[in-house]
Structures are given as structure tokens and as C-alpha cells.
Coordinates of C-alpha atoms in Angstrom, one line a residue:
Chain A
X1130 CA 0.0 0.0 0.0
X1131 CA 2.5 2.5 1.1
X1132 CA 4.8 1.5 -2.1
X1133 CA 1.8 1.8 -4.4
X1134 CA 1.7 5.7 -2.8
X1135 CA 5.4 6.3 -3.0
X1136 CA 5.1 5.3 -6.8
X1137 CA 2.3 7.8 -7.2
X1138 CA 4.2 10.3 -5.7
X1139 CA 7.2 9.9 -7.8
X1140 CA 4.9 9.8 -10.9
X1141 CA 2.8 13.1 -10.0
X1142 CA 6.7 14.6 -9.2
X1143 CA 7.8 13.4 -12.9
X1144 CA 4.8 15.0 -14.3
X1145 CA 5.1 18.4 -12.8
X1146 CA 7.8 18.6 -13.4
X1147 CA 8.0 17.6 -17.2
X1148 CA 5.1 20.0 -17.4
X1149 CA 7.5 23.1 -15.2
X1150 CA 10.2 22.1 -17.8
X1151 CA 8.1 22.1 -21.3
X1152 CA 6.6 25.8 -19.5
X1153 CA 10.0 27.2 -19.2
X1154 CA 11.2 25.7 -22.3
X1155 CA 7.9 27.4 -24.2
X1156 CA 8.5 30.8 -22.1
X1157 CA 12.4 30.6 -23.6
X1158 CA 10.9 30.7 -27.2
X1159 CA 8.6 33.4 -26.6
X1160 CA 11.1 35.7 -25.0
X1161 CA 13.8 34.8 -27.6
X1162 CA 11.0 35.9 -30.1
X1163 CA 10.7 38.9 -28.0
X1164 CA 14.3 40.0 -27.7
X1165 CA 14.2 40.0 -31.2
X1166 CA 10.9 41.1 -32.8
X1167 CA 9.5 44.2 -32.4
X1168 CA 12.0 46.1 -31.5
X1169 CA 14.3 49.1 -32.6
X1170 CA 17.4 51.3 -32.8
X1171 CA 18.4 54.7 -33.4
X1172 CA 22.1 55.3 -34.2
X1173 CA 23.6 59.0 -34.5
X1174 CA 26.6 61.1 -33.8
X1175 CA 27.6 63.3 -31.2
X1176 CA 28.3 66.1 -33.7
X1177 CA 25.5 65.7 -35.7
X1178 CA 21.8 66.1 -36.1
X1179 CA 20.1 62.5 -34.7
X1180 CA 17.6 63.2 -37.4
X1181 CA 15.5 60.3 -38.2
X1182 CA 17.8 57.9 -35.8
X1183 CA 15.7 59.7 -32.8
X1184 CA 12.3 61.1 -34.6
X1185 CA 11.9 58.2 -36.7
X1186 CA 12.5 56.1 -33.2
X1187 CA 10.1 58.3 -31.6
X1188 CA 7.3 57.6 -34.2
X1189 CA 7.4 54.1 -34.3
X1190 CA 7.2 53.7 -30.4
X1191 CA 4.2 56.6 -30.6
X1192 CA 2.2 54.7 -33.7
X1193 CA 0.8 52.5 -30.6
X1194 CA 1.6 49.2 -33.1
X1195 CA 3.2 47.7 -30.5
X1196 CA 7.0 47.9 -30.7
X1197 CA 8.2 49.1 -27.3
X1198 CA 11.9 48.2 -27.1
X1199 CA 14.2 51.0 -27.9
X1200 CA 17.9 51.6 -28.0
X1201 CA 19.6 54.5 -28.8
X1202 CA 23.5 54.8 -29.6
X1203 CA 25.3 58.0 -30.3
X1204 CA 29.0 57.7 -31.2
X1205 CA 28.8 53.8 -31.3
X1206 CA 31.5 51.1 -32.3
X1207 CA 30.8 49.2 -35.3
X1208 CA 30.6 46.1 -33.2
X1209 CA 27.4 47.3 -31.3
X1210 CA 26.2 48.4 -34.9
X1211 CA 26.5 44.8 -35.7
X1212 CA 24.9 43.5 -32.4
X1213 CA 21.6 45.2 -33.1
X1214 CA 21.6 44.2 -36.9
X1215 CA 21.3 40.5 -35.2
X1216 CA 19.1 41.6 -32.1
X1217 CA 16.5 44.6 -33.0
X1218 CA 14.0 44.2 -36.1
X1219 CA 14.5 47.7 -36.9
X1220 CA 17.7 50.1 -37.3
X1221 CA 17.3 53.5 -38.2
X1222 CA 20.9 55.8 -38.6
X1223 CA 21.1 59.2 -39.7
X1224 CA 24.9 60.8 -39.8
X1225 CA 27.7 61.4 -42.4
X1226 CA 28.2 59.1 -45.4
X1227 CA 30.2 58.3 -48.4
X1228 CA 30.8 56.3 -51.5
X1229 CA 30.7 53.0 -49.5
X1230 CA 30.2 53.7 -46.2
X1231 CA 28.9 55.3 -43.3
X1232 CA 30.4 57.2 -40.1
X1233 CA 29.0 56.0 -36.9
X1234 CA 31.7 58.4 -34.8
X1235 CA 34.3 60.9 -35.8
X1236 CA 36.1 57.7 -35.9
X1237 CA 34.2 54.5 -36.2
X1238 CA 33.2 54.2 -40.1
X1239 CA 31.1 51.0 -41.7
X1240 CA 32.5 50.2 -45.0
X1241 CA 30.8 47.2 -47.5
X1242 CA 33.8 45.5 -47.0
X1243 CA 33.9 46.0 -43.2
X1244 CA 30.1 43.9 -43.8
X1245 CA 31.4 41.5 -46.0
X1246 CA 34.2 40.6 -43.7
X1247 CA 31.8 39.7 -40.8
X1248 CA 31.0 36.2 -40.3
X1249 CA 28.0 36.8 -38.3
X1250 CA 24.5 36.2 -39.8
X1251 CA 22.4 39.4 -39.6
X1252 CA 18.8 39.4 -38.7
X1253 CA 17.2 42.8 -38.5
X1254 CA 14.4 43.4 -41.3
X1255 CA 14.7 47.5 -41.8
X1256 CA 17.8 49.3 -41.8
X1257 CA 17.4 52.9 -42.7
X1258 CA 20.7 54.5 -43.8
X1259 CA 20.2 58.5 -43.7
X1260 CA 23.7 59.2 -44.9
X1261 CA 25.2 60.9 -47.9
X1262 CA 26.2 58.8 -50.8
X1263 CA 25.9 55.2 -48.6
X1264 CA 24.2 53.8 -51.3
X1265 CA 26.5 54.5 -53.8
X1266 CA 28.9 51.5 -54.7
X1267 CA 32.4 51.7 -54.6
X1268 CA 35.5 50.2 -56.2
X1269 CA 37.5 50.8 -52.9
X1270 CA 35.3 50.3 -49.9
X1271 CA 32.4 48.1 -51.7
X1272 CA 28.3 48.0 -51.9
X1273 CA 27.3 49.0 -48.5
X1274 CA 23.5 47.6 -48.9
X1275 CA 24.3 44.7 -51.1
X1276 CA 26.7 43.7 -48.1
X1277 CA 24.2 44.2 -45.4
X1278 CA 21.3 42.0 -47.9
X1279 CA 23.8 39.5 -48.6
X1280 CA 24.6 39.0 -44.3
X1281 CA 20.7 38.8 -43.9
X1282 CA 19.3 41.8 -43.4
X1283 CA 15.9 42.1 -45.3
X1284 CA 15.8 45.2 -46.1
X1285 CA 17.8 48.6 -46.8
X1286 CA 16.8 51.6 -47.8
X1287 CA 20.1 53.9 -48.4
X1288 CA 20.4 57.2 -50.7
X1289 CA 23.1 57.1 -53.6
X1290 CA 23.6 60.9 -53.7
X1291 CA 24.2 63.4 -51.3
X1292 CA 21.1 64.2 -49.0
X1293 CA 21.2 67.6 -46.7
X1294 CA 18.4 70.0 -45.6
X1295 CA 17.7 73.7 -44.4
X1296 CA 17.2 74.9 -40.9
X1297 CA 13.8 76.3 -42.6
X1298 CA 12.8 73.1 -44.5
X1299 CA 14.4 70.7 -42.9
X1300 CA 14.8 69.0 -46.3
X1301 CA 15.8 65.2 -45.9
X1302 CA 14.6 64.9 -41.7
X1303 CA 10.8 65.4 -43.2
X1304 CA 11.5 63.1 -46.1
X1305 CA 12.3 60.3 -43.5
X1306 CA 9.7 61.3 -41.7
X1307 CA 7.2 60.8 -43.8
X1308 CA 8.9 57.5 -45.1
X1309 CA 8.7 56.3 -41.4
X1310 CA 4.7 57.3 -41.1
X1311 CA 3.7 55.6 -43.9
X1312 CA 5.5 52.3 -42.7
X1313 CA 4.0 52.9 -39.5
X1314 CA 0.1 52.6 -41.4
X1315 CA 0.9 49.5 -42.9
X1316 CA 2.5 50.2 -46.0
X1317 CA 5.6 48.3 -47.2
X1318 CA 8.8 49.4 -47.8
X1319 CA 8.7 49.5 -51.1
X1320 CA 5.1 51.5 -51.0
X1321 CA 6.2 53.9 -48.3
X1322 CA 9.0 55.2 -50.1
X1323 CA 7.6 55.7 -53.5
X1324 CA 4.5 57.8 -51.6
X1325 CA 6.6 59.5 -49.3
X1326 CA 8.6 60.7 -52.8
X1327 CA 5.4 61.5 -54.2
X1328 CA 4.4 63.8 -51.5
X1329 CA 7.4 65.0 -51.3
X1330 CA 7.5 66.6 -54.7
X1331 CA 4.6 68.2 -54.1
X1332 CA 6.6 70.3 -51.3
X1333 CA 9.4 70.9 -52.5
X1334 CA 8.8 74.2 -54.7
X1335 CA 12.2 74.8 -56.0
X1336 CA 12.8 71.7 -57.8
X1337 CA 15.6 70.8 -55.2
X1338 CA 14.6 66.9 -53.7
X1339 CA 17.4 67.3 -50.8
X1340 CA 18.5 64.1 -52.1
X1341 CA 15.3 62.1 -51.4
X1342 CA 15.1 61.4 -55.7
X1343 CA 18.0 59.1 -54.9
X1344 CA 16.4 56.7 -52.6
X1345 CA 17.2 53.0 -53.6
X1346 CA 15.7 49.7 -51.8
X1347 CA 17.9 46.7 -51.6
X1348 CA 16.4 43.1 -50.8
X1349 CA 12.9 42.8 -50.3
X1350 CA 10.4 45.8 -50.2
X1351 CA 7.4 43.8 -49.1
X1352 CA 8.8 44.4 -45.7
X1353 CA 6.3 46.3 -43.1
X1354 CA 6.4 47.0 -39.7
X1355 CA 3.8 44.4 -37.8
X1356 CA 0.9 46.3 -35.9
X1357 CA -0.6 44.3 -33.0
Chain B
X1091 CA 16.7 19.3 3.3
X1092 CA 14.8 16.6 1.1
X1093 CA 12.3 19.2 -0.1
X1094 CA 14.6 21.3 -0.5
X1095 CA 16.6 20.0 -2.8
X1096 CA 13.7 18.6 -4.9
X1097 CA 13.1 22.8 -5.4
X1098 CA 16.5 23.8 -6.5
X1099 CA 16.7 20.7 -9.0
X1100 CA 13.1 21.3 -10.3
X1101 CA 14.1 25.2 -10.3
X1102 CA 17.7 23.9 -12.0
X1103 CA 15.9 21.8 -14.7
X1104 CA 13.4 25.1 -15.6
X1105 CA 16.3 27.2 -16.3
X1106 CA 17.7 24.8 -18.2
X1107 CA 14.7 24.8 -20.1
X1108 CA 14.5 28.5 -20.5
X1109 CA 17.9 28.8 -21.5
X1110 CA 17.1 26.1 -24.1
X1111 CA 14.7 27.4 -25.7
X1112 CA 15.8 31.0 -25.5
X1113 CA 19.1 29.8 -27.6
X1114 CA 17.7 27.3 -29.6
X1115 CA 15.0 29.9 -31.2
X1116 CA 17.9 33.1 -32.0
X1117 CA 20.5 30.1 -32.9
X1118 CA 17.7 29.2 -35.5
X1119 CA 17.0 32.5 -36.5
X1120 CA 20.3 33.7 -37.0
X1121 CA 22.9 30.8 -37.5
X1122 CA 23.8 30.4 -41.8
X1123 CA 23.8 26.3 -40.9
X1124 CA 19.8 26.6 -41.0
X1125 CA 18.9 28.0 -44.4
X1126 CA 14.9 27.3 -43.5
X1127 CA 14.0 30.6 -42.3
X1128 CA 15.2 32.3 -45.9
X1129 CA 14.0 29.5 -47.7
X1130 CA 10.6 29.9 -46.5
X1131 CA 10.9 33.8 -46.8
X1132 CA 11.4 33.2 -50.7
X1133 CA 9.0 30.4 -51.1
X1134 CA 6.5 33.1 -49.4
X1135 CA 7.6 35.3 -51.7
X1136 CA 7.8 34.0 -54.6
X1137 CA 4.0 32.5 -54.2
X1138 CA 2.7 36.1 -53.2
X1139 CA 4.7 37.0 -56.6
X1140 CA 2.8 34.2 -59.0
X1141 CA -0.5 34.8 -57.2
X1142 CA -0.4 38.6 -57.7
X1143 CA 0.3 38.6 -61.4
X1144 CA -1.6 35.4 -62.6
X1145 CA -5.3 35.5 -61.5
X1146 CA -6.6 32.3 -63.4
X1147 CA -4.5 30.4 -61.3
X1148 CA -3.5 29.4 -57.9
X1149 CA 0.0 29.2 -56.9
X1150 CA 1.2 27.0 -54.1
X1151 CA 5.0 27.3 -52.5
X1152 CA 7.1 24.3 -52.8
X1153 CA 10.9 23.6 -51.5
X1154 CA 12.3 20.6 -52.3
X1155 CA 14.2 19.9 -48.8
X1156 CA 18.5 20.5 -48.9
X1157 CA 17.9 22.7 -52.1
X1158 CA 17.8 26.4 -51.1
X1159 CA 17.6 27.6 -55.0
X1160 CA 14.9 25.5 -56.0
X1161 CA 12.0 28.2 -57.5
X1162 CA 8.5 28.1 -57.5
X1163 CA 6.8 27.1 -60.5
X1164 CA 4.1 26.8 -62.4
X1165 CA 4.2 24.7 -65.8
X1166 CA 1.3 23.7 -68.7
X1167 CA 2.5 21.4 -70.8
X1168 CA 6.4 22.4 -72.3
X1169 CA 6.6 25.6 -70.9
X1170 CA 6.8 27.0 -66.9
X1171 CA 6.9 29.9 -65.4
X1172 CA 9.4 30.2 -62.3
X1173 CA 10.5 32.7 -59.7
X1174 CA 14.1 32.8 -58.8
X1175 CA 15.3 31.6 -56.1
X1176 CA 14.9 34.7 -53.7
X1177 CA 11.7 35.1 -55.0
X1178 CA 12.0 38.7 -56.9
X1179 CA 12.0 37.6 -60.8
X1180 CA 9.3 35.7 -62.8
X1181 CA 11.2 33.4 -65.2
X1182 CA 9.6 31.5 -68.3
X1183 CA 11.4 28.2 -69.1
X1184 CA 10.2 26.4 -72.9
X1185 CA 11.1 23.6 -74.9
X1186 CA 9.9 24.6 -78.0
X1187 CA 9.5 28.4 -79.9
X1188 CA 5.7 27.5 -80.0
X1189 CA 6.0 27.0 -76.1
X1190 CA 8.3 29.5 -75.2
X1191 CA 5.4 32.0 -77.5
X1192 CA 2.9 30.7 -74.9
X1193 CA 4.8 31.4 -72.0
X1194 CA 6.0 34.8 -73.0
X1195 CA 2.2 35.8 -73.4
X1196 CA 1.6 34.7 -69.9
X1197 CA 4.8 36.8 -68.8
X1198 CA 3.6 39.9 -70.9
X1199 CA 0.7 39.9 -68.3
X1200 CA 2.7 39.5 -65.7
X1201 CA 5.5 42.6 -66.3
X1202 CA 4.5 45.0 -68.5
X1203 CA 6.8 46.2 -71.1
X1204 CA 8.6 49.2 -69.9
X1205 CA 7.8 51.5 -73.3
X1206 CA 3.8 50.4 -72.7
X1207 CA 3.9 52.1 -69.2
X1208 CA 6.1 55.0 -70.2
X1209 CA 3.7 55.6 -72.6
X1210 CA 1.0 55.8 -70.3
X1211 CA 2.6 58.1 -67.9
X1212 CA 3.0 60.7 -70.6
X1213 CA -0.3 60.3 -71.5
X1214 CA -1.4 61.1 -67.8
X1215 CA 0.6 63.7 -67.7
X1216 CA -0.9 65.3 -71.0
X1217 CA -4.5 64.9 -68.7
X1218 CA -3.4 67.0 -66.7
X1219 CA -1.2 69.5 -68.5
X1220 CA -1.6 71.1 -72.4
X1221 CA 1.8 69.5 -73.5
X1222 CA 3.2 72.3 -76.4
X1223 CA 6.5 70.5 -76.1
X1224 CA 8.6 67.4 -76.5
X1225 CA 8.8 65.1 -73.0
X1226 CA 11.9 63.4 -71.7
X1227 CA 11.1 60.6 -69.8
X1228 CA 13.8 58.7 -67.3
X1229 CA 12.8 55.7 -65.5
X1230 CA 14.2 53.5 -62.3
X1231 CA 13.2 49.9 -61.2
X1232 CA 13.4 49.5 -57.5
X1233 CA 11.8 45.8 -57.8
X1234 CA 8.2 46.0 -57.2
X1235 CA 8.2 49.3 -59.3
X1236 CA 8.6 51.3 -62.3
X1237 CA 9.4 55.0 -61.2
X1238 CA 9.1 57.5 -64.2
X1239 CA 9.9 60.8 -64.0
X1240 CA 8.1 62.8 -67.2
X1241 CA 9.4 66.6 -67.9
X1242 CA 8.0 69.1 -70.9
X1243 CA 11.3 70.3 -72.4
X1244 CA 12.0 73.2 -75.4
X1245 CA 15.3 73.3 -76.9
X1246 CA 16.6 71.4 -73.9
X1247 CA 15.4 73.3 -71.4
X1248 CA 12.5 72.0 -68.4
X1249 CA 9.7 74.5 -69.1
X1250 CA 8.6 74.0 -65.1
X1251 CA 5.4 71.0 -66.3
X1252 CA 6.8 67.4 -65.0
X1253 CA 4.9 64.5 -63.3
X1254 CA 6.0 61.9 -61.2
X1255 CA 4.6 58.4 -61.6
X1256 CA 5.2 54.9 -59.8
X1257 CA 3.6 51.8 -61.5
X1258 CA 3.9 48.6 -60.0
X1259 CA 5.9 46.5 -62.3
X1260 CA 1.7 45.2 -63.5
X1261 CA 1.1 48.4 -65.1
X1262 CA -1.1 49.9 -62.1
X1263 CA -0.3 53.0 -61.3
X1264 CA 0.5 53.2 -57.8
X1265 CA 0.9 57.3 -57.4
X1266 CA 1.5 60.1 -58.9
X1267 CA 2.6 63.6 -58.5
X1268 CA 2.5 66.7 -60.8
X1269 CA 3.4 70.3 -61.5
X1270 CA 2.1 72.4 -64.0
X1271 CA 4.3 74.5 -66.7
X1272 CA 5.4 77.8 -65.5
X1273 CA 7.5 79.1 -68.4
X1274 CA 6.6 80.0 -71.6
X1275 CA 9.6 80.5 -74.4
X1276 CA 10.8 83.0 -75.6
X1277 CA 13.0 82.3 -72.6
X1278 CA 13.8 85.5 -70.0
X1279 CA 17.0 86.7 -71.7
X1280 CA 18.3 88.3 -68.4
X1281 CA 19.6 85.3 -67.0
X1282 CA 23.0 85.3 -64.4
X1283 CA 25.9 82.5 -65.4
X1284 CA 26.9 79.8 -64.3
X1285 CA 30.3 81.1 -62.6
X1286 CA 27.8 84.1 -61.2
X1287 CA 25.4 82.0 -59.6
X1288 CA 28.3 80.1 -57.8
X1289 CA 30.1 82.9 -56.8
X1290 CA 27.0 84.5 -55.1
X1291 CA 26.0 80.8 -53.9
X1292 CA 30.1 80.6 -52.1
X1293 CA 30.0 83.8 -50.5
X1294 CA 26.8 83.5 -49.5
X1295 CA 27.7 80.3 -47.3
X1296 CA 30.9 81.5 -46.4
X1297 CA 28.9 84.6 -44.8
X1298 CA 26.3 82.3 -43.2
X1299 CA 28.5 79.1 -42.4
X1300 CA 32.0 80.4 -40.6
X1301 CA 32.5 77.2 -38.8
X1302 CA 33.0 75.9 -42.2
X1303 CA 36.0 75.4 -44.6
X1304 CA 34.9 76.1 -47.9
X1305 CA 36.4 75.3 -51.4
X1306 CA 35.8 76.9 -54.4
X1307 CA 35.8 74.7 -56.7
X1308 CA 33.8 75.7 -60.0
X1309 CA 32.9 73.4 -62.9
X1310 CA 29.6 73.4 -65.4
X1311 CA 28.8 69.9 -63.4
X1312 CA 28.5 72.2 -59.9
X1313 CA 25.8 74.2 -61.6
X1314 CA 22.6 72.8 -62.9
X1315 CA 20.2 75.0 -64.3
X1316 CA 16.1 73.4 -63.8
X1317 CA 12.6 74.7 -64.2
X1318 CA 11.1 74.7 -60.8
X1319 CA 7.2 75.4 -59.5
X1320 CA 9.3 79.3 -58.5
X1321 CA 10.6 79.1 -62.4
X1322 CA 13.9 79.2 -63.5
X1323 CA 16.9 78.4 -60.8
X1324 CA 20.0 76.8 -60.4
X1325 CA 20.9 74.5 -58.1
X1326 CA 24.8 74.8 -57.1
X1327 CA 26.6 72.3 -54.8
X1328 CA 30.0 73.6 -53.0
X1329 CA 32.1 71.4 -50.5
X1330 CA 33.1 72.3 -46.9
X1331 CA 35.1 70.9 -44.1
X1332 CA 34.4 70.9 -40.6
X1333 CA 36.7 68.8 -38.2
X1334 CA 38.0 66.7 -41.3
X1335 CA 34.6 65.6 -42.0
X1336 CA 33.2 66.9 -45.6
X1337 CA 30.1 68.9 -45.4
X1338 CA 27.8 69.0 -48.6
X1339 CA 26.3 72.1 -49.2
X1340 CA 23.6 72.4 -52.2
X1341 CA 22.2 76.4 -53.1
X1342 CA 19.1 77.2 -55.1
X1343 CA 19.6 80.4 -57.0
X1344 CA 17.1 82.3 -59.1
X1345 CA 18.3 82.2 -62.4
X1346 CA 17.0 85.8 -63.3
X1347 CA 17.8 88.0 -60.6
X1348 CA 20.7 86.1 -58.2
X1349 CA 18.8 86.0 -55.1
X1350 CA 19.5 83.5 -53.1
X1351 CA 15.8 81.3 -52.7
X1352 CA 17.5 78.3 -50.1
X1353 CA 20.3 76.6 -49.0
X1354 CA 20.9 73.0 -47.3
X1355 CA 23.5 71.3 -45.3
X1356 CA 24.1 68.0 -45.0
X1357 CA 24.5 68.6 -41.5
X1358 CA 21.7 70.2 -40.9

């Protein structure tokens, strides 16, 4: 009798605690899901405007579409660059830019073949480079976006000419802008940026796009940002 | 002691758990050795793809396992229609001229022909404005779209009437943007230069920007002259340096009278 109870015992124990383990195991998924999904980062410089890195951040979290998980980096290495193209869903830069690359800090630049060198798998779906000629392929320093694509990001939207704007304007900041909105409404990629364009021609009276006319998508523009 | 110890093993093995399951799910997202995620990403694609261009038929997604280029496809007979691998591109694929005629007719439907939807954005812009002359037309593909950019032109010169169309690579006309002619030729003879406009345009930043560095450096390619909504301007970009890092500059200059209408930064 009292074995017949112990052997119960030990059986109800196994079961909990199979159940406590497949729980966890289930919880681990769904935060892992978590830490990656739905969230997003702004990267500036210290001696620049934030731009779109900070607004653009800003408008995401206040669309109410349920990302909540921001990080913002000013100055930042190009290893914590690289950490968020694997951990956030969403990067958005603005700084200084070149044929090839991009400037994180006075210091720290992001050429394609700094990319094409890592051996890391990327996972972020949106990078948004706000940077002067990053778009633009190099013989020297390589195809920034191609790069990025190629390590797994989904997509990037980069600017192959120089992009700049006016303290009355503010030229390329309301280009992004609006770019960011219409993401925000459940437009893709692809569809945000060719009616962000189209708006934006409408405002700009003098003929001069602030760059925004050399907008290029690489990968895949069906991306959108998920609302909840 | 015995309970206790039944806690911290039970409390061990759910950690153990977590941490499983944590890993396992961002090594499977992110490691190159599983190829699933992107293969289902283009099979998703690529079915999306088929589906939107051919109505009369249903499309399903299908990966043959180990294989992480195999396409989608759809065939009739001796001819198929694929997408490639990452799901962007319909591809037709025949065994014989009559077959490949058949395919190419289902494609046509699928893509239109670049010179069909030019055509129609001129004609939409010709709804909308009393075209007197020629049009120049440039276009850019960004994958799920034809951008066209249509401008009125006399003698060369942008007469101020453009519109700005995006099709989806279908023909549909996604949006469209348009401004309406504001010059008239004879053209306004009193009209600065070139080297005048980017003289007034560097000493105008030089006045406004001291914590910059410029460099004069004049050429016919720093000066564009365009016909804006304002009408005639040019649009000059000059070069600066602050703390080693270049700073692009771009001026818009009325073309008749020199006055300065805006300038940008890149920095700002």
C-alpha cells in the first residue's frame, strides 16, 4: 500500500515537473521571439543632427503598433552596430556618409567591405541609412546595402547621392519622416518610399529633392512594420 | 533538506529549459547552418509574386528539402513559369519556340513592357497639362516598381510642367505627383551664369556658415540649371570641411535675378 503511494508520488513529481520544464522551455521561445521582434534602434553622432535615428524612433514607439523596445547609440562602435543588426528588427541611422560607407563616430566608419568581412549572420528586417552617398557602390570600400542583404538583413533603404536639408525646410529629416509614417500605417517598404517621394515633390517648390530622388531599396520591399 | 533540494533541481531543470529554448530559437534565426527561415521567406515570396500577377491560377509554395535555389513554378505542358530563387523575378522556361510564344504571353501579363507604361505616364501627364513640347522621360526599377519621371522640355530646357509616376511593375499605377508648366519661351534673356550663380551661392555660405571650410571649386557639373514650381533656378553644390569631416552644401539660386531662394546642409 504504502509502495503503491510512494510510486504515485514519484509519478505526479515526474509530471510536474515535465510540465514546469516544457513551460520554461515554451517561455524561452517566446522571450527569444521577443528579444528579437519588435523592437528598434536609433544610431547618431555626437556632432551631428540625430535626425531620423531619434524622430523616426520616436514615431514608431508613438504609432501605438506595439513595438516598445528601444535603443539609442550616439558615437557607437561598429561592433554594437552589428549587435543590433542580429538583435533589433529595426535600425534606423542618420549621420555622415560616403561612396561606401557610413560614419558611426568621428572615428568609427562602416565600410561594405567591413560587412562583407563579418562572419556573423544578420537578422534585422529594416535598416534605414540617412547618410550621404551610402548607397553608392564603390570600387575601394564596396556595396554598402548589397553587403548588409547579402549578411541577412531584409531590407535597406540607403540614398546614392548626397542628402542635406535647411534649418527652414528641414529637407531630408521630413523626407524620413514621412517614409517612417507611412511604414507605420501598414505600408511596405517599397510603397512607403515611392509615396513618401510622391508627397514629397509636391513640397518641394524649387525643384531641389534634398536628395530624397535618390532613394534605392535593396532586398525585399514587401517588408512592413507588424501592428498588434 | 529533502524538499529542499527537490526545489532547486526542479528550479535547475526550468532554467535549463528557458535557456534552451531561449538559444535554440535566436541560434535558428540567426545561424547560416539553418537555411529554413530564408528559404521559406522566398517560397512566401515567390507564391505572393505568382499569385499577384496570374489570376486564373492558384500558386502554391514548394521547396524541395537540402535545395535552397529551387524556384517556385508553375508549368502547362512544355513551358513553366518560375521565380528565382529569392523570389523577386518571374522566369519562363520552354522547350519549343511555340511553347516559349505561350509562356512569354503569360509573362507579358505578368511585367509589363517598360515602353507600354512610359507611354501611359506621358499620357497622364498630357490629362493634366496642355503639353506644347517634346517630354523626356527617365525611369528607375526598384523591384516592385517602375518610377518615371516625365518633364516638358523646349530646346533642352525644363519648361517648369513634369509629373512623377510609380507603376507597379503590372502596369497599375501606384501614385503620382504633378506640377504644372510655368514658363513660356521666348526664354527670359536676363539670366546670371553659371560662374555668377556660384560665386553669389560661395560667399553667400561662407557669410552664413564660418565654422566651415569652404572650397571653391567651380565646374559646369556644380551648376545645374532646372525649371522649378518658383521658375527658373540653379541648383549649385559647393564642399566644406568641418573637423575633417566633408560637409555637402547644395544652393538654389534664381536664375533671373541672383537671389538666393534656399540653402541646405548635409549637417543640418
Amino acid at each position: 500500500m504504502s509502495k503503491n503511494k510512494n510510486k504515485c508520488k514519484k509519478k505526479r513529481l515526474c509530471f510536474t515537473v515535465c510540465i514546469i520544464c516544457i513551460a520554461s522551455m515554451f517561455l524561452g521561445v517566446i522571450s527569444a521571439e521577443a528579444y528579437v521582434s519588435k523592437t528598434i534602434a536609433g544610431y547618431y553622432r555626437s556632432d551631428f543632427v540625430s535626425g531620423i535615428a531619434e524622430a523616426g524612433v520616436q514615431q514608431v514607439l508613438n504609432a501605438g503598433i506595439g513595438y516598445n523596445i528601444s535603443s539609442y547609440h550616439v558615437d557607437a562602435s561598429a561592433a554594437t552596430f552589428k549587435k543590433s543588426l542580429q538583435n533589433r528588427e529595426v535600425v534606423l541611422l542618420h549621420s555622415h556618409g560616403s561612396t561606401g560607407y557610413v560614419t558611426l563616430s568621428s572615428t568609427e566608419k562602416v565600410y561594405g567591405t567591413t560587412v562583407a568581412s563579418w562572419t556573423d549572420t544578420l537578422s534585422a528586417k529594416l535598416l534605414y541609412l540617412s547618410a550621404c552617398k551610402a548607397g553608392a557602390q564603390s570600387s575601394t570600400y564596396g556595396f554598402l546595402p548589397y553587403e548588409l542583404t547579402k549578411k541577412g538583413v531584409r531590407t535597406v533603404v540607403s540614398f546614392k547621392e548626397n542628402i542635406s536639408a535647411s534649418s527652414t525646410t528641414n529637407g531630408i529629416h521630413q523626407f524620413n519622416l514621412i517614409a517612417i509614417t507611412n511604414m507605420t500605417q501598414g505600408y511596405t517598404v517599397s510603397q512607403s518610399m515611392a509615396l513618401a517621394y510622391t508627397t514629397f515633390r509636391g513640397m518641394c517648390t524649387s525643384g531641389n529633392y534634398w536628395g530624397a530622388d535618390s532613394y534605392q531599396i535593396t532586398g525585399y520591399g514587401d517588408y512592413y512594420l507588424r501592428h498588434t | 533538506m529533502k524538499k529542499a533540494g527537490k526545489i532547486i533541481l526542479i528550479t535547475g531543470l526550468a532554467l535549463l529549459c528557458f535557456a534552451a529554448g531561449f538559444f535554440g530559437r535566436v541560434y535558428v534565426e540567426s545561424h547560416p547552418v539553418f537555411p529554413w527561415t530564408r528559404i521559406y521567406a522566398a517560397s512566401q515570396n515567390g507564391t505572393e509574386l505568382l499569385n499577384q500577377y496570374f489570376d486564373d491560377v492558384k500558386f502554391e509554395g514548394k521547396v524541395l528539402p537540402g535545395d535552397d535555389e529551387s524556384p517556385l513554378q508553375y508549368s502547362s505542358g512544355d513551358w513553366e513559369i518560375q521565380t528565382d530563387a529569392k523570389g523577386e523575378n518571374i522566369i519562363a522556361i520552354a522547350l519549343t519556340a511555340d511553347a516559349a510564344k505561350e509562356a512569354e504571353e503569360h509573362l507579358t501579363t505578368a511585367r509589363r513592357d517598360i515602353g507600354i507604361v512610359t507611354d501611359s505616364a506621358e499620357t497622364e501627364l498630357e490629362k493634366y497639362v496642355d503639353i506644347k513640347y517634346y517630354l523626356d522621360t527617365e525611369v528607375t526599377e526598384d523591384g516592385n516598381f517602375y518610377r518615371i519621371t516625365v518633364t516638358e522640355k523646349n530646346n533642352g530646357r525644363e519648361t517648369g510642367a513634369e509629373g512623377y509616376f510609380v507603376y507597379y511593375t503590372n502596369g497599375t499605377l501606384f501614385s503620382a505627383a504633378f506640377s504644372e508648366r510655368v514658363l513660356d519661351f521666348p526664354e527670359n534673356e536676363e539670366i546670371i551664369t553659371p560662374q555668377e550663380a556660384y560665386d553669389i551661392a560661395y560667399n553667400t555660405i561662407c557669410e552664413e556658415r564660418k565654422d566651415l571650410e569652404m572650397s571653391y571649386d567651380f565646374s559646369e557639373d556644380a551648376v545645374t540649371l532646372t525649371t522649378a514650381q518658383i521658375g527658373q533656378v540653379y541648383h549649385i553644390e559647393l564642399y566644406g570641411e568641418r573637423d575633417s569631416m566633408e560637409i555637402y552644401c547644395i544652393c538654389v539660386i534664381y536664375a533671373c535675378t541672383g537671389k538666393v531662394e534656399e540653402i541646405g546642409y548635409s549637417d543640418r
